[in-house]
C-alpha positions as MATLAB code, in Angstrom:
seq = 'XXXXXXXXXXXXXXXXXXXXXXXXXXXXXXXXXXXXXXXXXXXXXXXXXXXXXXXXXXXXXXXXXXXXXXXXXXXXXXXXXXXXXXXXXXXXXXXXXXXXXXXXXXXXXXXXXXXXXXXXXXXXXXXXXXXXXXXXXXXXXXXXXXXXXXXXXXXXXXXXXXXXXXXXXXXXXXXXXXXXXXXXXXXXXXXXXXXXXXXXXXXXXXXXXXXXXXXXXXXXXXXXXXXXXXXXXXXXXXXXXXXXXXXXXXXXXXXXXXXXXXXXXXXXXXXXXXXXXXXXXXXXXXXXXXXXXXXXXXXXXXXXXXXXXXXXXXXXXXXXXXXXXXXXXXXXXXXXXXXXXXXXXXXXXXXXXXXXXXXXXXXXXXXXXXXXXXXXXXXXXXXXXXXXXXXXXXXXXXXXXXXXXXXXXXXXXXXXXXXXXXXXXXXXXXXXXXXXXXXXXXXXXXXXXXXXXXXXXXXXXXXXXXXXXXXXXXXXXXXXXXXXXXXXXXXXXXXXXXXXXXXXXXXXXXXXXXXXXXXXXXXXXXXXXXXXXXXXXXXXXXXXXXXXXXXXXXXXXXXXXXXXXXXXXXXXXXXXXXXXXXX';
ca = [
     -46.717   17.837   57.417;
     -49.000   18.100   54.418;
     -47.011   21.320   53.382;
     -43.649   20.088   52.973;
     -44.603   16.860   51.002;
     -48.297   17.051   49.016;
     -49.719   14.367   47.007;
     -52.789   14.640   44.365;
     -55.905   16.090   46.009;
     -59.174   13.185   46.689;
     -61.826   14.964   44.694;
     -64.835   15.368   46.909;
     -67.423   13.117   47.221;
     -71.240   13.542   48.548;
     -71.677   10.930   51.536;
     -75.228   10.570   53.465;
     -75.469   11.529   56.458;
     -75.910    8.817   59.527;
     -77.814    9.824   62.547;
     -75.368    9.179   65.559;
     -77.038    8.019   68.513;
     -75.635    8.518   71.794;
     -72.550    7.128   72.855;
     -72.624    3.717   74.594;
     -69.185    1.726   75.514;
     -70.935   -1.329   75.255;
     -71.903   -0.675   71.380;
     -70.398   -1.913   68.267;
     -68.644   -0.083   66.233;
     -69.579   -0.209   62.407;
     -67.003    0.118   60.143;
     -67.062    3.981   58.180;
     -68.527    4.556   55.544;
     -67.631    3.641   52.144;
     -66.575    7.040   50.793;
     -64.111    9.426   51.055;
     -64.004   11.830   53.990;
     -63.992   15.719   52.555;
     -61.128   17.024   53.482;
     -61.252   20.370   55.761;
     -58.156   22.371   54.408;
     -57.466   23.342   50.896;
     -54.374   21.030   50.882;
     -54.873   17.782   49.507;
     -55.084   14.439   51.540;
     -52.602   12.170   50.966;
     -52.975    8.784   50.371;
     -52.691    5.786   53.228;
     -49.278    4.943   52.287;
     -47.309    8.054   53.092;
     -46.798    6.770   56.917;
     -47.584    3.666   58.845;
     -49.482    4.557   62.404;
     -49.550    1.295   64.925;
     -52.208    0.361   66.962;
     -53.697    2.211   69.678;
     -53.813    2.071   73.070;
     -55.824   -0.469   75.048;
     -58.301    2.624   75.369;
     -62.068    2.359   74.106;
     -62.395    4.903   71.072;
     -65.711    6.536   71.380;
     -67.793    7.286   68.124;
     -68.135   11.442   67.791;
     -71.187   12.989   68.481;
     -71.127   16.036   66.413;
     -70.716   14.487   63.002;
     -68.537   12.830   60.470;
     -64.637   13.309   61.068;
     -62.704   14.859   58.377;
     -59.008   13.351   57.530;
     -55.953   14.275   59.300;
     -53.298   17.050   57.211;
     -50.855   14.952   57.867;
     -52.013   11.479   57.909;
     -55.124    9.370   56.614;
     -57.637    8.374   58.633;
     -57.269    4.914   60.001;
     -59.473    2.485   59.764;
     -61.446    0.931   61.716;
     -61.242   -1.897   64.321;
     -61.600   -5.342   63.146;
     -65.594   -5.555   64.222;
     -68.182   -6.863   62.105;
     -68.533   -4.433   59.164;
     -72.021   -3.025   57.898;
     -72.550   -2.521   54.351;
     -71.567    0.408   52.989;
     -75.081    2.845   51.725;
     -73.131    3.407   48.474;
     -71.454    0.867   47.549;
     -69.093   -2.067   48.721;
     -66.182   -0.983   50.381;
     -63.139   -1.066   48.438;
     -59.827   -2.831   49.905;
     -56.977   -1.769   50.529;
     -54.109   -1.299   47.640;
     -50.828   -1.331   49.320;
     -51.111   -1.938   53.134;
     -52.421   -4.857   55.030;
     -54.494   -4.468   58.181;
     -53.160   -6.741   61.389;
     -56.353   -8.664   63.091;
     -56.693   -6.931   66.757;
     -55.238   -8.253   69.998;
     -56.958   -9.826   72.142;
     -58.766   -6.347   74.197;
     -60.365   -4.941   70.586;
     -62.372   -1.269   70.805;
     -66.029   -2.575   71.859;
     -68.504   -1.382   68.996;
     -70.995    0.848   69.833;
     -74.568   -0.068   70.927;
     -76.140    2.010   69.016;
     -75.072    1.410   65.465;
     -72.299    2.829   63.584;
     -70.723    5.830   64.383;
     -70.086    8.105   61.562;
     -67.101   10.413   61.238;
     -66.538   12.987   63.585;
     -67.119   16.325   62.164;
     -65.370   17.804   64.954;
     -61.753   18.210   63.566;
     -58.738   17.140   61.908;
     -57.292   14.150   63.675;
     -53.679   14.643   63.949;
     -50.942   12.556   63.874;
     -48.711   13.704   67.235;
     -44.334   13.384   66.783;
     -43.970   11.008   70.474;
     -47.582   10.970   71.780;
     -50.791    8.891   70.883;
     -52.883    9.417   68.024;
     -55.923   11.199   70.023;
     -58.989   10.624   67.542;
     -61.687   12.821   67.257;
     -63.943   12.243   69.858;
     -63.400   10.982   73.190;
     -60.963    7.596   72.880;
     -57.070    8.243   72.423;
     -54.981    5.792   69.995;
     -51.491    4.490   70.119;
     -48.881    3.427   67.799;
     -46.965   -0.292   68.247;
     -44.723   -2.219   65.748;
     -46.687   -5.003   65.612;
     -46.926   -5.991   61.412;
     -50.748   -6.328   59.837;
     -51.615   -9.560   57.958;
     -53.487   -9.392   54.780;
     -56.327  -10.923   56.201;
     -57.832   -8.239   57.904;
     -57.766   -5.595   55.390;
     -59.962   -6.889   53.100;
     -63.502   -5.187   53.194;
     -66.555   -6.961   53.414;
     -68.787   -6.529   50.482;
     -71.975   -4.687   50.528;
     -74.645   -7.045   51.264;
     -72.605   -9.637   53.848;
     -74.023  -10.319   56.710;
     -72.201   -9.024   59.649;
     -69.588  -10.800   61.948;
     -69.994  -10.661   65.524;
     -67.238   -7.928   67.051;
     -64.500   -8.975   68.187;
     -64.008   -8.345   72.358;
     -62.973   -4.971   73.580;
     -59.472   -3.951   73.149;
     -57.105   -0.987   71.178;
     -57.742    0.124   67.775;
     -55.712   -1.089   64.512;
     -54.109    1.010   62.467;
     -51.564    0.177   59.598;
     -48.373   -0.648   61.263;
     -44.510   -0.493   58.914;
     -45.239   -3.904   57.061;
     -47.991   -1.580   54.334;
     -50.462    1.597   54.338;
     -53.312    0.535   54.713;
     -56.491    2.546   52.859;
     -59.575    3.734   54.849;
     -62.575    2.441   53.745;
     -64.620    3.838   51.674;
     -61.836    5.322   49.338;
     -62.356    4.596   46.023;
     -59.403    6.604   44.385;
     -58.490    3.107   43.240;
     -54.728    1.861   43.098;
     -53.670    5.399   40.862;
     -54.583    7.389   43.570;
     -53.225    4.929   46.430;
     -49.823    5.077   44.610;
     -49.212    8.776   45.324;
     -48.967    8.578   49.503;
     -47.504   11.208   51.126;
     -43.994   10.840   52.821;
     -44.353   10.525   56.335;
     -41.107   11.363   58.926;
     -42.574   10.201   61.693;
     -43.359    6.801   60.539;
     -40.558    4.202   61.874;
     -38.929    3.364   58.898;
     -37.836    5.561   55.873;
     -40.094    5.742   52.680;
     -39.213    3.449   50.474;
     -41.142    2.428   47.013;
     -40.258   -0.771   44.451;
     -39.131    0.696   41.318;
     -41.383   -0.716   38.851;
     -40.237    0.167   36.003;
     -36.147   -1.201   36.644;
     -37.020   -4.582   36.108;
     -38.145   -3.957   32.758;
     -35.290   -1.498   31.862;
     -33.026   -4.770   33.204;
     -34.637   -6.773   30.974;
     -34.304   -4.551   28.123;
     -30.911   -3.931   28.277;
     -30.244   -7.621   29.000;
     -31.549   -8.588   25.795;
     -29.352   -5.431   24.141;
     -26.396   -6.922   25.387;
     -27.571  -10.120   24.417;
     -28.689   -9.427   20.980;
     -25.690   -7.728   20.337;
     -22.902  -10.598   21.746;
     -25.052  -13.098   19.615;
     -24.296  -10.829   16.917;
     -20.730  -10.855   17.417;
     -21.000  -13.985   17.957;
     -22.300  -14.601   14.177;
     -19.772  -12.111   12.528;
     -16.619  -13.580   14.862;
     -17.983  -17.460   13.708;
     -18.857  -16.093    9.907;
     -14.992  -14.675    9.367;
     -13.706  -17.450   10.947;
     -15.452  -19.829    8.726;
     -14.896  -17.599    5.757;
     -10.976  -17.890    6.691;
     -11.305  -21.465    6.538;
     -12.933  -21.676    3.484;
     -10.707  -19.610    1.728;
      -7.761  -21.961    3.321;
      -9.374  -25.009    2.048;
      -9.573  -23.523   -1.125;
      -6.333  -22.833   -1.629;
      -5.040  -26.272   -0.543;
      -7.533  -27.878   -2.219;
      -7.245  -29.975   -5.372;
      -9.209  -27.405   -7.326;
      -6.741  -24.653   -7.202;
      -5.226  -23.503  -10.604;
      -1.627  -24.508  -11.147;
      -0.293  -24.067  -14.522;
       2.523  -26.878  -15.399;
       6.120  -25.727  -15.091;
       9.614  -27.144  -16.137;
      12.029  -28.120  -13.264;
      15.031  -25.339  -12.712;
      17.490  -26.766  -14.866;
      21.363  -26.063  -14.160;
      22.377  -22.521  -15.314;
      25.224  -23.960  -17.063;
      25.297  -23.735  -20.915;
      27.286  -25.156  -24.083;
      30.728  -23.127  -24.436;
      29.471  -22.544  -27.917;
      26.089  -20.807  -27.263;
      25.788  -17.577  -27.604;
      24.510  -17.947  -23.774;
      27.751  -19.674  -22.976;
      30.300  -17.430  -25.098;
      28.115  -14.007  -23.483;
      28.904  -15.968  -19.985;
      32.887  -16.271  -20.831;
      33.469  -12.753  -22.712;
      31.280  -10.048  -20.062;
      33.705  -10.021  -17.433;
      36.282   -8.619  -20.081;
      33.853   -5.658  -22.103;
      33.731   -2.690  -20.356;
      31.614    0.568  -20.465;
      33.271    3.677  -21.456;
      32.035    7.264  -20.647;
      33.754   10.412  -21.885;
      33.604   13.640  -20.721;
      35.540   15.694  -22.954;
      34.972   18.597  -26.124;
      35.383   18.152  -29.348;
      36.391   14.566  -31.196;
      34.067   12.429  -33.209;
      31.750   11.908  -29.380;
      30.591   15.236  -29.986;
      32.401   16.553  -26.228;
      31.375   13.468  -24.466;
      29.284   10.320  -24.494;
      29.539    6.250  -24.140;
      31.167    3.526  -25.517;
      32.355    0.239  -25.100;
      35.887   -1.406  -25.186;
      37.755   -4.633  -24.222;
      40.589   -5.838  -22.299;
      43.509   -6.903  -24.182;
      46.073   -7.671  -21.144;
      46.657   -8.220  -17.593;
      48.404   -4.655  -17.857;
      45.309   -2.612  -17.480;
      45.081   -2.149  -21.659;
      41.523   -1.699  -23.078;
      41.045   -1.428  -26.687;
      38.164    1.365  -27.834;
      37.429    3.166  -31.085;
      39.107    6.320  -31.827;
      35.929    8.874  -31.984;
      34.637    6.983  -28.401;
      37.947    9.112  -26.805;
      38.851   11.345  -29.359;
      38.885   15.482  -27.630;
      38.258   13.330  -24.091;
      39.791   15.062  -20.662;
      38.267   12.546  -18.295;
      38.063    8.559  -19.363;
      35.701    6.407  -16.861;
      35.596    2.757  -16.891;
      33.115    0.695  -15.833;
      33.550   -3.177  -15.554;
      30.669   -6.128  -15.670;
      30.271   -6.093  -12.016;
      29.562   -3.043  -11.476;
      33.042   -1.393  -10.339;
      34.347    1.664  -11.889;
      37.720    3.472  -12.457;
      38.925    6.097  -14.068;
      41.489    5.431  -17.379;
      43.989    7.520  -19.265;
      44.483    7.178  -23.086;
      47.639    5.841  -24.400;
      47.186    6.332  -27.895;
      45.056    6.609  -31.246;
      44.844    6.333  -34.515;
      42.072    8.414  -36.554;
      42.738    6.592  -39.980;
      42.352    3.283  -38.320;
      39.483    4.551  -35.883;
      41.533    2.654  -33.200;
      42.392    3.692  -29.652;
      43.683    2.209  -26.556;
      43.229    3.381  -22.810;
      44.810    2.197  -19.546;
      43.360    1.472  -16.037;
      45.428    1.108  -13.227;
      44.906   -0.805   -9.608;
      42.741   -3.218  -10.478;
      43.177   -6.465   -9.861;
      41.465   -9.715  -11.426;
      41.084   -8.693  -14.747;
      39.924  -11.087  -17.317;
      41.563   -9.987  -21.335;
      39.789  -11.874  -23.863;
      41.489  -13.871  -26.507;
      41.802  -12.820  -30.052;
      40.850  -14.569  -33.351;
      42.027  -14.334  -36.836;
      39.858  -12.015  -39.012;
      41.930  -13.716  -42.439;
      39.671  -16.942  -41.246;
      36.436  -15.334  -40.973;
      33.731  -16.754  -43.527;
      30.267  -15.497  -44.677;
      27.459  -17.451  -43.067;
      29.677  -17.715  -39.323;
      27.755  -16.980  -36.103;
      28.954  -14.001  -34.554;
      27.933  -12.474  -31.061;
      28.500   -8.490  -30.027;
      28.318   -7.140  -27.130;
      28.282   -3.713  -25.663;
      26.487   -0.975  -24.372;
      23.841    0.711  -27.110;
      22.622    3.868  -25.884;
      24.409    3.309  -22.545;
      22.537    0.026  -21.671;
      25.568   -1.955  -20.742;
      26.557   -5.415  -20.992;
      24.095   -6.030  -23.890;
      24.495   -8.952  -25.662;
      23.429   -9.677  -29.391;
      23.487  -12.168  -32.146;
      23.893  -12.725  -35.500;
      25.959  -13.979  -38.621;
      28.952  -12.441  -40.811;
      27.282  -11.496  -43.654;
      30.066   -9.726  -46.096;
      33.500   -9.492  -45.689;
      36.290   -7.170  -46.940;
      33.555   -4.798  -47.222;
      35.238   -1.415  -47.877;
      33.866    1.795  -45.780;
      34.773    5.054  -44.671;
      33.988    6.827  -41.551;
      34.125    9.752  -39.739;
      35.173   12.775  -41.685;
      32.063   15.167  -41.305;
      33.795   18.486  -40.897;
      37.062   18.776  -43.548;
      37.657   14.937  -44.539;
      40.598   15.186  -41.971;
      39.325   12.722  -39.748;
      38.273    9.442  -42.368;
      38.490    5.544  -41.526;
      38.978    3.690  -44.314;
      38.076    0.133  -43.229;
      38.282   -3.096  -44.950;
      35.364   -4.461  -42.638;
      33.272   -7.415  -41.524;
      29.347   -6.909  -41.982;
      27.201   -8.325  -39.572;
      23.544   -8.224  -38.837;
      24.157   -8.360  -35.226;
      22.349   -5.393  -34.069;
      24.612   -2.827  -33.324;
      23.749    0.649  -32.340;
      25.296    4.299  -30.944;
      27.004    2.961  -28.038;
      28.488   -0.150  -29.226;
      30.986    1.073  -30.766;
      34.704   -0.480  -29.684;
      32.877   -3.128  -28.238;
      34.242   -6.969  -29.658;
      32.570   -9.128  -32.186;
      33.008  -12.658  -31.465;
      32.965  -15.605  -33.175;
      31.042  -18.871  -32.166;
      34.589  -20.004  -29.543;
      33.926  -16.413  -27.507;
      37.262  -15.171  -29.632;
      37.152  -11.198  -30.621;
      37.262  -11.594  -34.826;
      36.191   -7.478  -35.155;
      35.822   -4.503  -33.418;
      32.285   -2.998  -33.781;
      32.726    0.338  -35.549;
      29.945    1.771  -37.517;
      26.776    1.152  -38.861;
      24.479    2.205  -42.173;
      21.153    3.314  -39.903;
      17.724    4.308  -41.384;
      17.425    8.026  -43.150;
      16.801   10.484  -40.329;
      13.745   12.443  -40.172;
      13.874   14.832  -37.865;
      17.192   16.322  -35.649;
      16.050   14.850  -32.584;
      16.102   11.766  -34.000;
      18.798    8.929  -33.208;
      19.528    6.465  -35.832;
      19.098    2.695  -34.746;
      20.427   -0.427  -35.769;
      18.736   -1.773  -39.606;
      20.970   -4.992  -39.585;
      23.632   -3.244  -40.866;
      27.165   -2.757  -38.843;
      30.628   -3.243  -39.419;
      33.315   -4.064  -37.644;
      37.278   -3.820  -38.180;
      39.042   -7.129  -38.695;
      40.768   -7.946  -35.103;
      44.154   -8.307  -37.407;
      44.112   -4.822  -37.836;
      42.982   -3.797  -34.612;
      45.978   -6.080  -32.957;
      48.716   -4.947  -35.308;
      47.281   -1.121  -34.360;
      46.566   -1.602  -30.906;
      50.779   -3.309  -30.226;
      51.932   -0.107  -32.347;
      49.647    2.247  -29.778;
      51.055    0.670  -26.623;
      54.438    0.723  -27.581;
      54.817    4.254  -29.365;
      51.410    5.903  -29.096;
      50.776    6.155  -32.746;
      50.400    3.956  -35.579;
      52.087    3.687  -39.066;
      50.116    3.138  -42.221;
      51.163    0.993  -45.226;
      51.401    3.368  -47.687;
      52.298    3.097  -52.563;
      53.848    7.113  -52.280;
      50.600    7.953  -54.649;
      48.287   10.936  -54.710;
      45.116    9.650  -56.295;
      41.967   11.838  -58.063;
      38.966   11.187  -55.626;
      36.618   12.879  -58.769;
      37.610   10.629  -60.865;
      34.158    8.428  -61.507;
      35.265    5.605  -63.641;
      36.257    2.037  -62.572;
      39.399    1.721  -60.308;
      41.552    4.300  -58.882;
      43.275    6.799  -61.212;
      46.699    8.430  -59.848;
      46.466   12.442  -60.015;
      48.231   14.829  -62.084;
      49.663   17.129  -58.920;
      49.846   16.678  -55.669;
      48.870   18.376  -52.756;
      50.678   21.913  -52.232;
      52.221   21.724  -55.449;
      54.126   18.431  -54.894;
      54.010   15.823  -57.571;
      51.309   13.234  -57.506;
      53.978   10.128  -57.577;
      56.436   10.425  -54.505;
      60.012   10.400  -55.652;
      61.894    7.249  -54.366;
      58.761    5.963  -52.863;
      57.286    2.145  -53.401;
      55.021    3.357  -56.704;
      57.818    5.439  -58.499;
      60.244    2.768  -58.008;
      57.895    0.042  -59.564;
      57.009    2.341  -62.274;
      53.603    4.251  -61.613;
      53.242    7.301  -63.490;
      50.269   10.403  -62.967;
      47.377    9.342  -64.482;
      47.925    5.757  -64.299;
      44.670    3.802  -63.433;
      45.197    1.302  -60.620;
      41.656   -1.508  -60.973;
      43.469   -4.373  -59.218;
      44.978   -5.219  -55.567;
      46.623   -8.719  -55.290;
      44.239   -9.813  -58.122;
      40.956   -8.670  -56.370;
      38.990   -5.626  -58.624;
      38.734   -1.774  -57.084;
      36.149    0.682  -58.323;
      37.342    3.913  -56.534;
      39.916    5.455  -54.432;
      38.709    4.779  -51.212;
      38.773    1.234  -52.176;
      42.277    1.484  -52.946;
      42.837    3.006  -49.929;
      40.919    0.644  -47.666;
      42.847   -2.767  -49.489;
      46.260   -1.028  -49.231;
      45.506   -0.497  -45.460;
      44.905   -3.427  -44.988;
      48.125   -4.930  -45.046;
      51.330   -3.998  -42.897;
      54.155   -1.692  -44.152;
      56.825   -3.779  -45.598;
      54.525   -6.143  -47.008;
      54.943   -7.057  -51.018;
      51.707   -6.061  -52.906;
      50.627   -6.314  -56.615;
      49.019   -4.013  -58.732;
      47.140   -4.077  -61.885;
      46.879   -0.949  -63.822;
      45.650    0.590  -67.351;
      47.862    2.872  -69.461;
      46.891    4.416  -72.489;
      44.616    1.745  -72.646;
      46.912   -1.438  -71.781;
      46.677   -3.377  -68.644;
      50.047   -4.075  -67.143;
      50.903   -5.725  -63.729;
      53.592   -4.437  -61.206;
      55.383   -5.402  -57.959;
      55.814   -3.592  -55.112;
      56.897   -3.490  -50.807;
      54.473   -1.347  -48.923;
      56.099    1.204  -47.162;
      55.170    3.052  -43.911;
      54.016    7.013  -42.709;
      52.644    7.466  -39.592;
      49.318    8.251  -38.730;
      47.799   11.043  -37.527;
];
């Protein structure tokens, strides 16, 4: 059996030589000696505790004659019976590692007379699969289950005086409970660790694993080390949470002092409260369209004059425009048609239809309208709807022309309100209101800064005008019922190069005609060509546009007065407006 499983080989050891005297059953037998037995093969011996061997039979084991004994291939050599032991010639015996030796039964081997037997040198001793263990020699051994008890293992040290044998009976070997190690072998517990597996033995090999209980250990305290350190992280979050909570509720935090929400109601006559009454009836207007004063298309802003869908706009907001959209405060938008315009008056009006709930704002009296008054607009500069500004009248009956870029053909002449409201591109159409929310103007132009570049838009400088809402109402009723508009008109040509103060009357008219309109208001009150007109109802003119803007002013049919110069005398005359209609 010492081929299939081999241990590390005993390395030889020199033992003296004991003379054996002849055998004697009576006789003691000495314990053997304290070294090693040299092995015969070339295989190694393996150690005790490869296989467990019981006790022998009640048969005497006789010492061998021919010399020491060498160790069994397959098993060790088993030691010997319980007797008194004699000191060992080379030192003390050494005990046994793993295995404990059972005391003997009551019939123990009788020890030889003559002294102790040394090992037989007459063969292995091998260890037989269902027989006894026949030692070399002349005595046979057997194998029982009986367990060994420490106490008989241990080997007496060299120098003890020797116990009396025990009576005759069967050898001891190491039985299942532990191998047990011959004596004499002093390959010390390294050596007795490597033992040789045995399959004869009664039970199956089976060695304590040393080392797991460590390895346990060690990866108990892993595990343990690293839940603690949850643990710690889990409790430190936690407790960060917390403080973090307690910060925020605590009396420390920062909280800046703030004003209770007060009711969004405001004064009728704050600009808050007037923007709050006139928004639902301003609208957004966007034009797509070619030609007109919008350049083909753009935005603009108007206001609802009736429950009939009527929304009054400026006249170069629309003018060239094939599709009309309206947009309302809320949101909502339809589309419009344009009833009518007026170029002269820069007036227009457009119609929505289907919608319901719509909120016309009421009209004021431009005639009342002083310097210094509040004044609100509101509109929709560069398409940002619904924008509300503020500001004061600051000129009235302030004379101005607009439009006209290309041949003249197109030219407002307003007698306007200026306002520092800002007003910009956008705006224009949209109402000026006084400080009751009532529409006083209708935002039309504006003087902006001195362009720089031609991608440049000019922006509000505090500068806008807007046409007196008299106008615009007399204009707007004319639009809705006809279309078009009449103009007050004196049946004069005037000389726009003339430079001097007032307006002079011309010396032709256009095409050839004369410059005083036969049968016409002027020629019946006595104008003549070249007549200089510096007067209107007693309030001084310094060109023709002026003239033009004051006569405009009024309605056709009304009486007007005019103060002249001729050949250098200042006369008055009378007049009644009369009408032509507009273009």
């Amino acid at each position: 059996m010492a081929d299939e499983q081999q241990s590390q080989p005993t390395p030889p050891r020199r033992t003296e030589p004991v003379d054996a005297p002849a055998a004697a059953p009576p006789s003691p037998t000495p314990p053997a000696e304290p070294g090693p037995s040299t092995p015969t093969e070339p295989g190694p011996v393996p150690p005790a505790e490869s296989g467990l061997v019981a006790p022998a039979a009640p048969s005497p084991v006789a010492p061998s004659e021919s010399g020491p004994v060498a160790p069994s291939e397959s098993g060790p050599v088993p030691p010997a019976a319980p007797g008194p032991s004699a000191p060992a010639e080379s030192g003390p015996v050494l005990p046994a590692e793993s295995g404990l030796v059972a005391p003997a039964e009551p019939g123990l081997v009788a020890p030889s007379e003559a002294g102790p037997v040394p090992p037989s040198g007459a063969g292995p001793v091998s260890l037989a699969k269902d027989g006894p263990l026949p030692a070399a020699g002349s005595g046979e051994r057997r194998a029982d289950a009986r367990p060994v008890p420490p106490a008989a293992l241990a080997a007496a040290p060299a120098g003890a005086p020797e116990e009396p044998p025990a009576a005759p009976g069967p050898a001891v070997i190491p039985a299942q409970g532990g191998p047990a190690v011959a004596a004499g072998d002093e390959s010390g517990p390294a050596e007795a660790g490597r033992r040789a597996y045995d399959p004869w033995q009664a039970g199956a090999f089976s060695v304590p694993d040393q080392g797991a209980a460590a390895r346990g250990t060690v990866v108990r305290l892993r595990h343990a080390v690293a839940l603690g350190l949850g643990i710690a992280l889990l409790a430190g979050g936690i407790g960060g949470w917390l403080g973090v909570l307690a910060e925020r509720r605590s009396s420390t935090r920062l909280e800046l002092p703030q004003a209770a929400a007060e009711s969004k109601d405001r004064a009728p006559g704050s600009v808050a409260g007037i923007a709050a009454t006139a928004l639902p009836g301003v609208v957004t207007l966007h034009v797509r369209g070619s030609g007109g004063g919008s350049g083909g298309g753009g935005t603009g802003t108007g206001f609802v004059l009736d429950g009939q869908g009527h929304i009054l706009t400026n006249h170069h907001v629309v003018a060239g425009a094939k599709d009309v959209t309206v947009t309302f405060s809320t949101g909502e938008s339809t589309t419009a048609s344009v009833v009518g315009r007026d170029s002269g008056y820069d007036l227009a009006v457009v119609r929505v239809t289907g919608v319901r709930g719509l909120k016309p704002l009421a009209l004021g009296n431009s005639d009342g309208v002083r310097v210094g008054d509040p004044v609100v607009a509101i509109g929709a500069p560069f398409d940002l709807s619904n924008t509300v500004t503020a500001g004061i009248i600051s000129a009235t009956g302030r004379p101005i022309t607009a439009g006209g870029d290309k041949d003249g053909s197109d030219i407002s002449y307003v007698d306007a309100l200026q306002t520092d409201a800002p007003i910009n591109p956008g705006n224009s159409g949209g109402p000026l209101l006084d400080a009751q929310g009532r529409v006083i103007g209708i935002n039309s132009a504006i003087r902006g800064a001195e362009k720089t570049g031609s991608d440049r838009q000019s922006g509000s400088i505090g500068l806008g005008f807007a046409i007196p809402v008299n106008q615009g109402k007399r204009v707007a009723e004319e639009l809705i019922r006809t279309g078009r508009a009449t103009h007050p008109v004196i049946g004069v040509t005037l000389d726009m190069q003339y430079t001097g103060a007032g307006a002079r009357v011309g010396a032709q008219g256009e095409g050839g005609r004369p410059a005083v309109t036969p049968g016409g208001p002027a020629a019946r009150a006595g104008v003549r060509p070249g007549d200089v007109i510096t007067e209107v109802d007693g309030v001084r003119v310094y060109g023709g546009d002026e003239l033009i803007v004051k006569v405009r002013a009024r309605r056709p049919g009304d009486p007007l007065r005019l103060t002249l110069l001729r050949d250098g005398r200042e006369q008055t005359v009378r007049l009644v407006l009369g009408s032509a209609e507009g273009s």
